PDB file of C-alpha atoms in Angstrom:
ATOM      1  CA  GLU A 155     -48.545  52.806 -51.509  1.00 82.00           C
ATOM      2  CA  ASP A 156     -47.632  56.395 -50.510  1.00 87.00           C
ATOM      3  CA  LYS A 157     -47.561  57.032 -46.729  1.00 92.00           C
ATOM      4  CA  VAL A 158     -47.440  60.217 -44.651  1.00 95.00           C
ATOM      5  CA  VAL A 159     -46.959  59.999 -40.954  1.00 96.00           C
ATOM      6  CA  GLN A 160     -47.379  62.897 -38.523  1.00 96.00           C
ATOM      7  CA  SER A 161     -46.276  63.188 -34.933  1.00 96.00           C
ATOM      8  CA  PRO A 162     -47.226  63.776 -32.247  1.00 96.00           C
ATOM      9  CA  LEU A 163     -50.934  62.987 -32.762  1.00 94.00           C
ATOM     10  CA  SER A 164     -51.856  65.650 -30.286  1.00 96.00           C
ATOM     11  CA  LEU A 165     -50.361  68.092 -27.755  1.00 96.00           C
ATOM     12  CA  VAL A 166     -51.395  70.678 -25.351  1.00 98.00           C
ATOM     13  CA  VAL A 167     -49.212  73.815 -24.631  1.00 97.00           C
ATOM     14  CA  HIS A 168     -49.630  77.176 -22.966  1.00 97.00           C
ATOM     15  CA  GLU A 169     -49.700  80.540 -24.708  1.00 97.00           C
ATOM     16  CA  GLY A 170     -46.195  81.607 -25.485  1.00 97.00           C
ATOM     17  CA  ASP A 171     -44.783  78.147 -25.879  1.00 97.00           C
ATOM     18  CA  THR A 172     -43.011  77.005 -28.972  1.00 97.00           C
ATOM     19  CA  VAL A 173     -44.439  74.011 -30.867  1.00 97.00           C
ATOM     20  CA  THR A 174     -42.660  71.692 -33.375  1.00 98.00           C
ATOM     21  CA  LEU A 175     -44.724  69.351 -35.542  1.00 98.00           C
ATOM     22  CA  ASN A 176     -43.228  66.453 -37.480  1.00 98.00           C
ATOM     23  CA  CYS A 177     -44.236  64.913 -40.805  1.00 98.00           C
ATOM     24  CA  SER A 178     -42.439  62.069 -42.419  1.00 97.00           C
ATOM     25  CA  TYR A 179     -43.272  60.832 -45.880  1.00 97.00           C
ATOM     26  CA  GLU A 180     -42.850  58.080 -48.363  1.00 95.00           C
ATOM     27  CA  VAL A 181     -44.163  59.319 -51.624  1.00 92.00           C
ATOM     28  CA  THR A 182     -43.225  57.816 -54.987  1.00 90.00           C
ATOM     29  CA  ASN A 183     -41.726  60.505 -57.385  1.00 91.00           C
ATOM     30  CA  PHE A 184     -42.086  63.064 -54.613  1.00 92.00           C
ATOM     31  CA  ARG A 185     -42.387  66.632 -55.595  1.00 91.00           C
ATOM     32  CA  SER A 186     -43.671  68.717 -52.685  1.00 91.00           C
ATOM     33  CA  LEU A 187     -44.886  68.697 -49.123  1.00 94.00           C
ATOM     34  CA  LEU A 188     -47.786  70.824 -48.037  1.00 93.00           C
ATOM     35  CA  TRP A 189     -49.043  72.035 -44.747  1.00 95.00           C
ATOM     36  CA  TYR A 190     -52.494  72.895 -43.837  1.00 95.00           C
ATOM     37  CA  LYS A 191     -54.394  74.267 -40.823  1.00 96.00           C
ATOM     38  CA  GLN A 192     -57.835  73.050 -39.944  1.00 95.00           C
ATOM     39  CA  GLU A 193     -60.026  74.657 -37.436  1.00 93.00           C
ATOM     40  CA  LYS A 194     -63.427  72.866 -37.348  1.00 82.00           C
ATOM     41  CA  LYS A 195     -63.990  73.691 -41.029  1.00 85.00           C
ATOM     42  CA  ALA A 196     -62.127  73.227 -44.327  1.00 91.00           C
ATOM     43  CA  PRO A 197     -58.333  73.037 -44.281  1.00 92.00           C
ATOM     44  CA  THR A 198     -56.612  76.265 -45.152  1.00 92.00           C
ATOM     45  CA  PHE A 199     -53.217  76.258 -46.885  1.00 90.00           C
ATOM     46  CA  LEU A 200     -50.149  77.291 -45.017  1.00 94.00           C
ATOM     47  CA  PHE A 201     -47.012  76.204 -46.868  1.00 91.00           C
ATOM     48  CA  MET A 202     -45.840  74.314 -49.925  1.00 92.00           C
ATOM     49  CA  LEU A 203     -42.229  73.046 -49.695  1.00 94.00           C
ATOM     50  CA  THR A 204     -40.383  71.792 -52.776  1.00 92.00           C
ATOM     51  CA  SER A 205     -36.687  72.371 -51.996  1.00 87.00           C
ATOM     52  CA  SER A 206     -34.711  70.834 -49.242  1.00 88.00           C
ATOM     53  CA  GLY A 207     -33.170  73.138 -46.643  1.00 87.00           C
ATOM     54  CA  ILE A 208     -34.999  76.353 -47.575  1.00 88.00           C
ATOM     55  CA  GLU A 209     -37.140  77.577 -44.672  1.00 92.00           C
ATOM     56  CA  LYS A 210     -40.525  79.111 -45.361  1.00 93.00           C
ATOM     57  CA  LYS A 211     -41.900  81.637 -42.968  1.00 94.00           C
ATOM     58  CA  SER A 212     -45.226  83.339 -42.378  1.00 94.00           C
ATOM     59  CA  GLY A 213     -45.418  85.348 -39.121  1.00 96.00           C
ATOM     60  CA  ARG A 214     -44.878  83.018 -36.297  1.00 97.00           C
ATOM     61  CA  LEU A 215     -45.111  79.907 -38.477  1.00 97.00           C
ATOM     62  CA  SER A 216     -42.132  78.448 -40.327  1.00 97.00           C
ATOM     63  CA  SER A 217     -41.424  75.149 -42.088  1.00 97.00           C
ATOM     64  CA  ILE A 218     -38.531  73.263 -43.516  1.00 96.00           C
ATOM     65  CA  LEU A 219     -38.127  70.204 -45.787  1.00 96.00           C
ATOM     66  CA  ASP A 220     -35.429  67.618 -45.603  1.00 95.00           C
ATOM     67  CA  LYS A 221     -35.575  65.553 -48.829  1.00 92.00           C
ATOM     68  CA  LYS A 222     -32.653  63.332 -47.779  1.00 93.00           C
ATOM     69  CA  GLU A 223     -34.322  62.175 -44.632  1.00 93.00           C
ATOM     70  CA  LEU A 224     -37.840  62.449 -45.987  1.00 95.00           C
ATOM     71  CA  PHE A 225     -39.386  64.681 -43.329  1.00 95.00           C
ATOM     72  CA  SER A 226     -40.607  68.128 -42.720  1.00 97.00           C
ATOM     73  CA  ILE A 227     -41.226  70.108 -39.568  1.00 97.00           C
ATOM     74  CA  LEU A 228     -43.727  72.994 -38.863  1.00 98.00           C
ATOM     75  CA  ASN A 229     -42.669  75.380 -36.003  1.00 98.00           C
ATOM     76  CA  ILE A 230     -45.115  77.699 -34.214  1.00 98.00           C
ATOM     77  CA  THR A 231     -43.359  80.226 -31.926  1.00 97.00           C
ATOM     78  CA  ALA A 232     -45.124  82.390 -29.270  1.00 97.00           C
ATOM     79  CA  THR A 233     -48.289  80.296 -29.648  1.00 98.00           C
ATOM     80  CA  GLN A 234     -51.634  81.962 -29.101  1.00 97.00           C
ATOM     81  CA  THR A 235     -55.028  80.413 -28.415  1.00 96.00           C
ATOM     82  CA  GLY A 236     -55.902  81.083 -32.042  1.00 96.00           C
ATOM     83  CA  ASP A 237     -53.215  78.572 -33.113  1.00 97.00           C
ATOM     84  CA  SER A 238     -55.364  75.753 -31.664  1.00 97.00           C
ATOM     85  CA  ALA A 239     -56.301  73.507 -34.661  1.00 97.00           C
ATOM     86  CA  VAL A 240     -55.446  70.308 -36.415  1.00 96.00           C
ATOM     87  CA  TYR A 241     -52.363  70.609 -38.667  1.00 97.00           C
ATOM     88  CA  LEU A 242     -52.174  68.415 -41.701  1.00 96.00           C
ATOM     89  CA  CYS A 243     -49.355  67.617 -43.916  1.00 96.00           C
ATOM     90  CA  ALA A 244     -49.552  66.112 -47.382  1.00 93.00           C
ATOM     91  CA  GLY A 245     -47.153  64.736 -49.956  1.00 93.00           C
ATOM     92  CA  MET A 246     -47.632  65.624 -53.511  1.00 89.00           C
ATOM     93  CA  PRO A 247     -45.995  63.561 -56.280  1.00 87.00           C
ATOM     94  CA  SER A 248     -44.578  64.737 -59.560  1.00 84.00           C
ATOM     95  CA  ASN A 249     -47.687  63.579 -61.598  1.00 74.00           C
ATOM     96  CA  ASP A 250     -49.717  66.090 -59.406  1.00 64.00           C
ATOM     97  CA  TYR A 251     -52.750  63.967 -59.299  1.00 69.00           C
ATOM     98  CA  LYS A 252     -52.914  62.726 -55.802  1.00 78.00           C
ATOM     99  CA  LEU A 253     -52.122  64.213 -52.399  1.00 85.00           C
ATOM    100  CA  SER A 254     -51.521  61.744 -49.563  1.00 90.00           C
ATOM    101  CA  PHE A 255     -52.421  63.320 -46.231  1.00 92.00           C
ATOM    102  CA  GLY A 256     -51.255  62.393 -42.750  1.00 94.00           C
ATOM    103  CA  ALA A 257     -53.708  61.822 -40.003  1.00 93.00           C
ATOM    104  CA  GLY A 258     -52.853  65.292 -38.471  1.00 94.00           C
ATOM    105  CA  THR A 259     -51.637  66.771 -35.205  1.00 96.00           C
ATOM    106  CA  THR A 260     -54.123  68.349 -32.775  1.00 96.00           C
ATOM    107  CA  VAL A 261     -52.642  71.353 -31.066  1.00 98.00           C
ATOM    108  CA  THR A 262     -54.432  72.914 -28.168  1.00 97.00           C
ATOM    109  CA  VAL A 263     -53.073  76.123 -26.806  1.00 98.00           C
ATOM    110  CA  ARG A 264     -54.270  77.031 -23.327  1.00 96.00           C
ATOM    111  CA  ALA A 265     -54.398  80.627 -22.051  1.00 93.00           C
TER     112      ALA A 265
ATOM    113  CA  GLU B 112     -64.396  85.613 -54.985  1.00 78.00           C
ATOM    114  CA  ALA B 113     -62.495  82.424 -55.762  1.00 78.00           C
ATOM    115  CA  GLN B 114     -64.107  79.505 -54.055  1.00 90.00           C
ATOM    116  CA  VAL B 115     -65.208  75.941 -53.925  1.00 95.00           C
ATOM    117  CA  THR B 116     -68.842  75.363 -52.964  1.00 96.00           C
ATOM    118  CA  GLN B 117     -70.491  72.157 -51.800  1.00 97.00           C
ATOM    119  CA  ASN B 118     -74.134  71.270 -51.295  1.00 97.00           C
ATOM    120  CA  PRO B 119     -75.676  70.239 -49.103  1.00 97.00           C
ATOM    121  CA  ARG B 120     -73.550  71.134 -46.042  1.00 96.00           C
ATOM    122  CA  TYR B 121     -75.402  68.673 -43.811  1.00 96.00           C
ATOM    123  CA  LEU B 122     -77.355  65.595 -44.736  1.00 96.00           C
ATOM    124  CA  ILE B 123     -78.970  62.846 -42.784  1.00 97.00           C
ATOM    125  CA  THR B 124     -80.199  59.997 -44.925  1.00 95.00           C
ATOM    126  CA  VAL B 125     -81.065  56.326 -44.548  1.00 96.00           C
ATOM    127  CA  THR B 126     -79.329  53.259 -45.895  1.00 97.00           C
ATOM    128  CA  GLY B 127     -79.815  52.628 -49.520  1.00 96.00           C
ATOM    129  CA  LYS B 128     -81.289  55.925 -50.597  1.00 96.00           C
ATOM    130  CA  LYS B 129     -79.178  57.391 -53.462  1.00 97.00           C
ATOM    131  CA  LEU B 130     -77.759  60.807 -52.947  1.00 97.00           C
ATOM    132  CA  THR B 131     -75.600  63.280 -54.766  1.00 97.00           C
ATOM    133  CA  VAL B 132     -73.277  65.873 -53.235  1.00 98.00           C
ATOM    134  CA  THR B 133     -72.463  68.725 -55.585  1.00 98.00           C
ATOM    135  CA  CYS B 134     -69.233  70.528 -55.814  1.00 98.00           C
ATOM    136  CA  SER B 135     -68.434  73.597 -58.017  1.00 97.00           C
ATOM    137  CA  GLN B 136     -65.343  75.817 -58.390  1.00 96.00           C
ATOM    138  CA  ASN B 137     -65.098  79.170 -60.087  1.00 94.00           C
ATOM    139  CA  MET B 138     -61.235  79.230 -60.654  1.00 91.00           C
ATOM    140  CA  ASN B 139     -61.019  77.315 -63.871  1.00 92.00           C
ATOM    141  CA  HIS B 140     -59.051  74.566 -62.181  1.00 92.00           C
ATOM    142  CA  GLU B 141     -58.172  71.430 -63.932  1.00 91.00           C
ATOM    143  CA  TYR B 142     -57.829  69.152 -60.861  1.00 92.00           C
ATOM    144  CA  MET B 143     -60.663  68.334 -58.634  1.00 95.00           C
ATOM    145  CA  SER B 144     -60.782  65.816 -55.865  1.00 95.00           C
ATOM    146  CA  TRP B 145     -63.157  64.314 -53.160  1.00 97.00           C
ATOM    147  CA  TYR B 146     -61.873  63.317 -49.731  1.00 96.00           C
ATOM    148  CA  ARG B 147     -63.473  61.959 -46.744  1.00 97.00           C
ATOM    149  CA  GLN B 148     -62.295  62.715 -43.172  1.00 95.00           C
ATOM    150  CA  ASP B 149     -62.711  60.467 -40.300  1.00 93.00           C
ATOM    151  CA  PRO B 150     -61.338  60.838 -36.736  1.00 86.00           C
ATOM    152  CA  GLY B 151     -57.723  59.454 -36.547  1.00 81.00           C
ATOM    153  CA  LEU B 152     -57.531  58.780 -40.234  1.00 84.00           C
ATOM    154  CA  GLY B 153     -56.968  62.247 -41.688  1.00 85.00           C
ATOM    155  CA  LEU B 154     -58.080  63.085 -45.169  1.00 91.00           C
ATOM    156  CA  ARG B 155     -58.430  60.165 -47.595  1.00 93.00           C
ATOM    157  CA  GLN B 156     -59.010  60.662 -51.277  1.00 93.00           C
ATOM    158  CA  ILE B 157     -62.036  59.032 -52.800  1.00 96.00           C
ATOM    159  CA  TYR B 158     -61.806  60.153 -56.374  1.00 95.00           C
ATOM    160  CA  TYR B 159     -59.973  62.753 -58.466  1.00 93.00           C
ATOM    161  CA  SER B 160     -60.333  64.257 -61.827  1.00 94.00           C
ATOM    162  CA  MET B 161     -57.538  65.737 -64.040  1.00 90.00           C
ATOM    163  CA  ASN B 162     -59.937  67.409 -66.385  1.00 91.00           C
ATOM    164  CA  VAL B 163     -63.373  67.101 -68.129  1.00 94.00           C
ATOM    165  CA  GLU B 164     -64.250  63.408 -68.647  1.00 94.00           C
ATOM    166  CA  VAL B 165     -61.041  62.231 -67.011  1.00 93.00           C
ATOM    167  CA  THR B 166     -61.481  60.713 -63.501  1.00 94.00           C
ATOM    168  CA  ASP B 167     -59.591  58.064 -61.413  1.00 92.00           C
ATOM    169  CA  LYS B 168     -59.887  56.241 -58.188  1.00 92.00           C
ATOM    170  CA  GLY B 169     -58.225  57.489 -55.031  1.00 90.00           C
ATOM    171  CA  ASP B 170     -57.516  55.477 -51.861  1.00 88.00           C
ATOM    172  CA  VAL B 171     -61.111  54.655 -50.878  1.00 94.00           C
ATOM    173  CA  PRO B 172     -63.408  54.632 -53.942  1.00 96.00           C
ATOM    174  CA  GLU B 173     -65.724  51.783 -53.009  1.00 97.00           C
ATOM    175  CA  GLY B 174     -69.356  52.808 -52.776  1.00 97.00           C
ATOM    176  CA  TYR B 175     -68.827  56.096 -54.589  1.00 98.00           C
ATOM    177  CA  LYS B 176     -69.114  57.430 -58.157  1.00 98.00           C
ATOM    178  CA  VAL B 177     -68.172  60.702 -59.805  1.00 97.00           C
ATOM    179  CA  SER B 178     -68.620  62.378 -63.073  1.00 96.00           C
ATOM    180  CA  ARG B 179     -66.836  65.434 -64.656  1.00 97.00           C
ATOM    181  CA  LYS B 180     -68.953  66.627 -67.560  1.00 97.00           C
ATOM    182  CA  GLU B 181     -68.167  70.368 -66.973  1.00 96.00           C
ATOM    183  CA  LYS B 182     -64.868  71.737 -65.842  1.00 96.00           C
ATOM    184  CA  ARG B 183     -66.368  73.581 -62.865  1.00 96.00           C
ATOM    185  CA  ASN B 184     -68.483  70.695 -61.501  1.00 97.00           C
ATOM    186  CA  PHE B 185     -67.571  67.419 -59.849  1.00 98.00           C
ATOM    187  CA  PRO B 186     -70.432  65.753 -58.100  1.00 98.00           C
ATOM    188  CA  LEU B 187     -70.058  62.810 -55.801  1.00 98.00           C
ATOM    189  CA  ILE B 188     -72.608  60.129 -56.114  1.00 98.00           C
ATOM    190  CA  LEU B 189     -73.631  57.582 -53.306  1.00 97.00           C
ATOM    191  CA  GLU B 190     -75.766  55.024 -55.248  1.00 95.00           C
ATOM    192  CA  SER B 191     -76.649  53.025 -52.039  1.00 97.00           C
ATOM    193  CA  PRO B 192     -75.331  54.680 -48.964  1.00 97.00           C
ATOM    194  CA  SER B 193     -74.323  52.586 -45.974  1.00 97.00           C
ATOM    195  CA  PRO B 194     -73.565  53.675 -42.330  1.00 97.00           C
ATOM    196  CA  ASN B 195     -69.923  53.280 -42.874  1.00 96.00           C
ATOM    197  CA  GLN B 196     -70.069  56.125 -45.259  1.00 97.00           C
ATOM    198  CA  THR B 197     -71.032  58.530 -42.508  1.00 97.00           C
ATOM    199  CA  SER B 198     -68.245  60.957 -42.621  1.00 97.00           C
ATOM    200  CA  LEU B 199     -67.228  64.598 -43.349  1.00 96.00           C
ATOM    201  CA  TYR B 200     -66.695  65.027 -47.044  1.00 98.00           C
ATOM    202  CA  PHE B 201     -64.464  67.699 -48.708  1.00 97.00           C
ATOM    203  CA  CYS B 202     -64.240  68.746 -52.379  1.00 97.00           C
ATOM    204  CA  ALA B 203     -61.042  70.296 -53.441  1.00 95.00           C
ATOM    205  CA  SER B 204     -59.568  71.953 -56.636  1.00 94.00           C
ATOM    206  CA  ARG B 205     -56.358  73.227 -57.870  1.00 88.00           C
ATOM    207  CA  THR B 206     -54.347  73.998 -60.952  1.00 81.00           C
ATOM    208  CA  GLY B 207     -50.957  72.559 -61.698  1.00 72.00           C
ATOM    209  CA  SER B 208     -48.604  72.091 -58.777  1.00 64.00           C
ATOM    210  CA  LEU B 209     -50.157  74.826 -56.758  1.00 74.00           C
ATOM    211  CA  GLU B 210     -52.018  75.007 -53.537  1.00 78.00           C
ATOM    212  CA  GLN B 211     -55.275  73.216 -53.312  1.00 84.00           C
ATOM    213  CA  TYR B 212     -58.483  74.838 -52.194  1.00 89.00           C
ATOM    214  CA  PHE B 213     -61.064  73.030 -50.192  1.00 93.00           C
ATOM    215  CA  GLY B 214     -64.750  73.485 -50.095  1.00 95.00           C
ATOM    216  CA  PRO B 215     -66.626  74.064 -46.768  1.00 95.00           C
ATOM    217  CA  GLY B 216     -67.363  70.368 -46.230  1.00 96.00           C
ATOM    218  CA  THR B 217     -70.494  68.171 -46.166  1.00 97.00           C
ATOM    219  CA  ARG B 218     -71.304  66.273 -42.983  1.00 97.00           C
ATOM    220  CA  LEU B 219     -73.139  63.117 -43.952  1.00 97.00           C
ATOM    221  CA  THR B 220     -74.895  60.693 -41.647  1.00 97.00           C
ATOM    222  CA  VAL B 221     -76.318  57.505 -42.936  1.00 97.00           C
ATOM    223  CA  THR B 222     -78.629  55.645 -40.457  1.00 96.00           C
TER     224      THR B 222
END
């Protein structure tokens, strides 16, 4: 059975801090790793990572995939209160049918 | 506007009373899925569909049914709801190996 584990489960930081979220995966016939942000509503897409070692960046958020060690990290720099959310990662197999989600990391950014 | 819609958004019902949660997408996506989200467990897939008349079980299919008679619609049916099906439900759709779009969610309470 496929498994995706996120750490930490939750963290509290102050505005301006840098946050690193971890996602390890065991997905049969792995194709891609996806990151989502969820703020008390439906998850919204952040990144899809397919190639190892290539950083994807969007503003203050960046993410990278290590297919040898089977993990991904999501970095948020210069955090703002609007970054407070649950961050979810999911593994996608090559047959595309089934995403396996981790339990999420709850990030709270205090002013 | 490209979107996934779900109805109802909130529902309180009693044990054993059959209910249907509708899901519709306007993006001509092949793949559609239903997830439930419970605290500490993340998103767990209930059922998914690869195309019209093609569905398969996800991780937690017990107590649920689905159908895919048209490409745009993927209703979730609870024939005899029980309190352990109290949860937040999300419908999602995507095409190929691209990002998945989520509906707004349905909060179901079974008493």
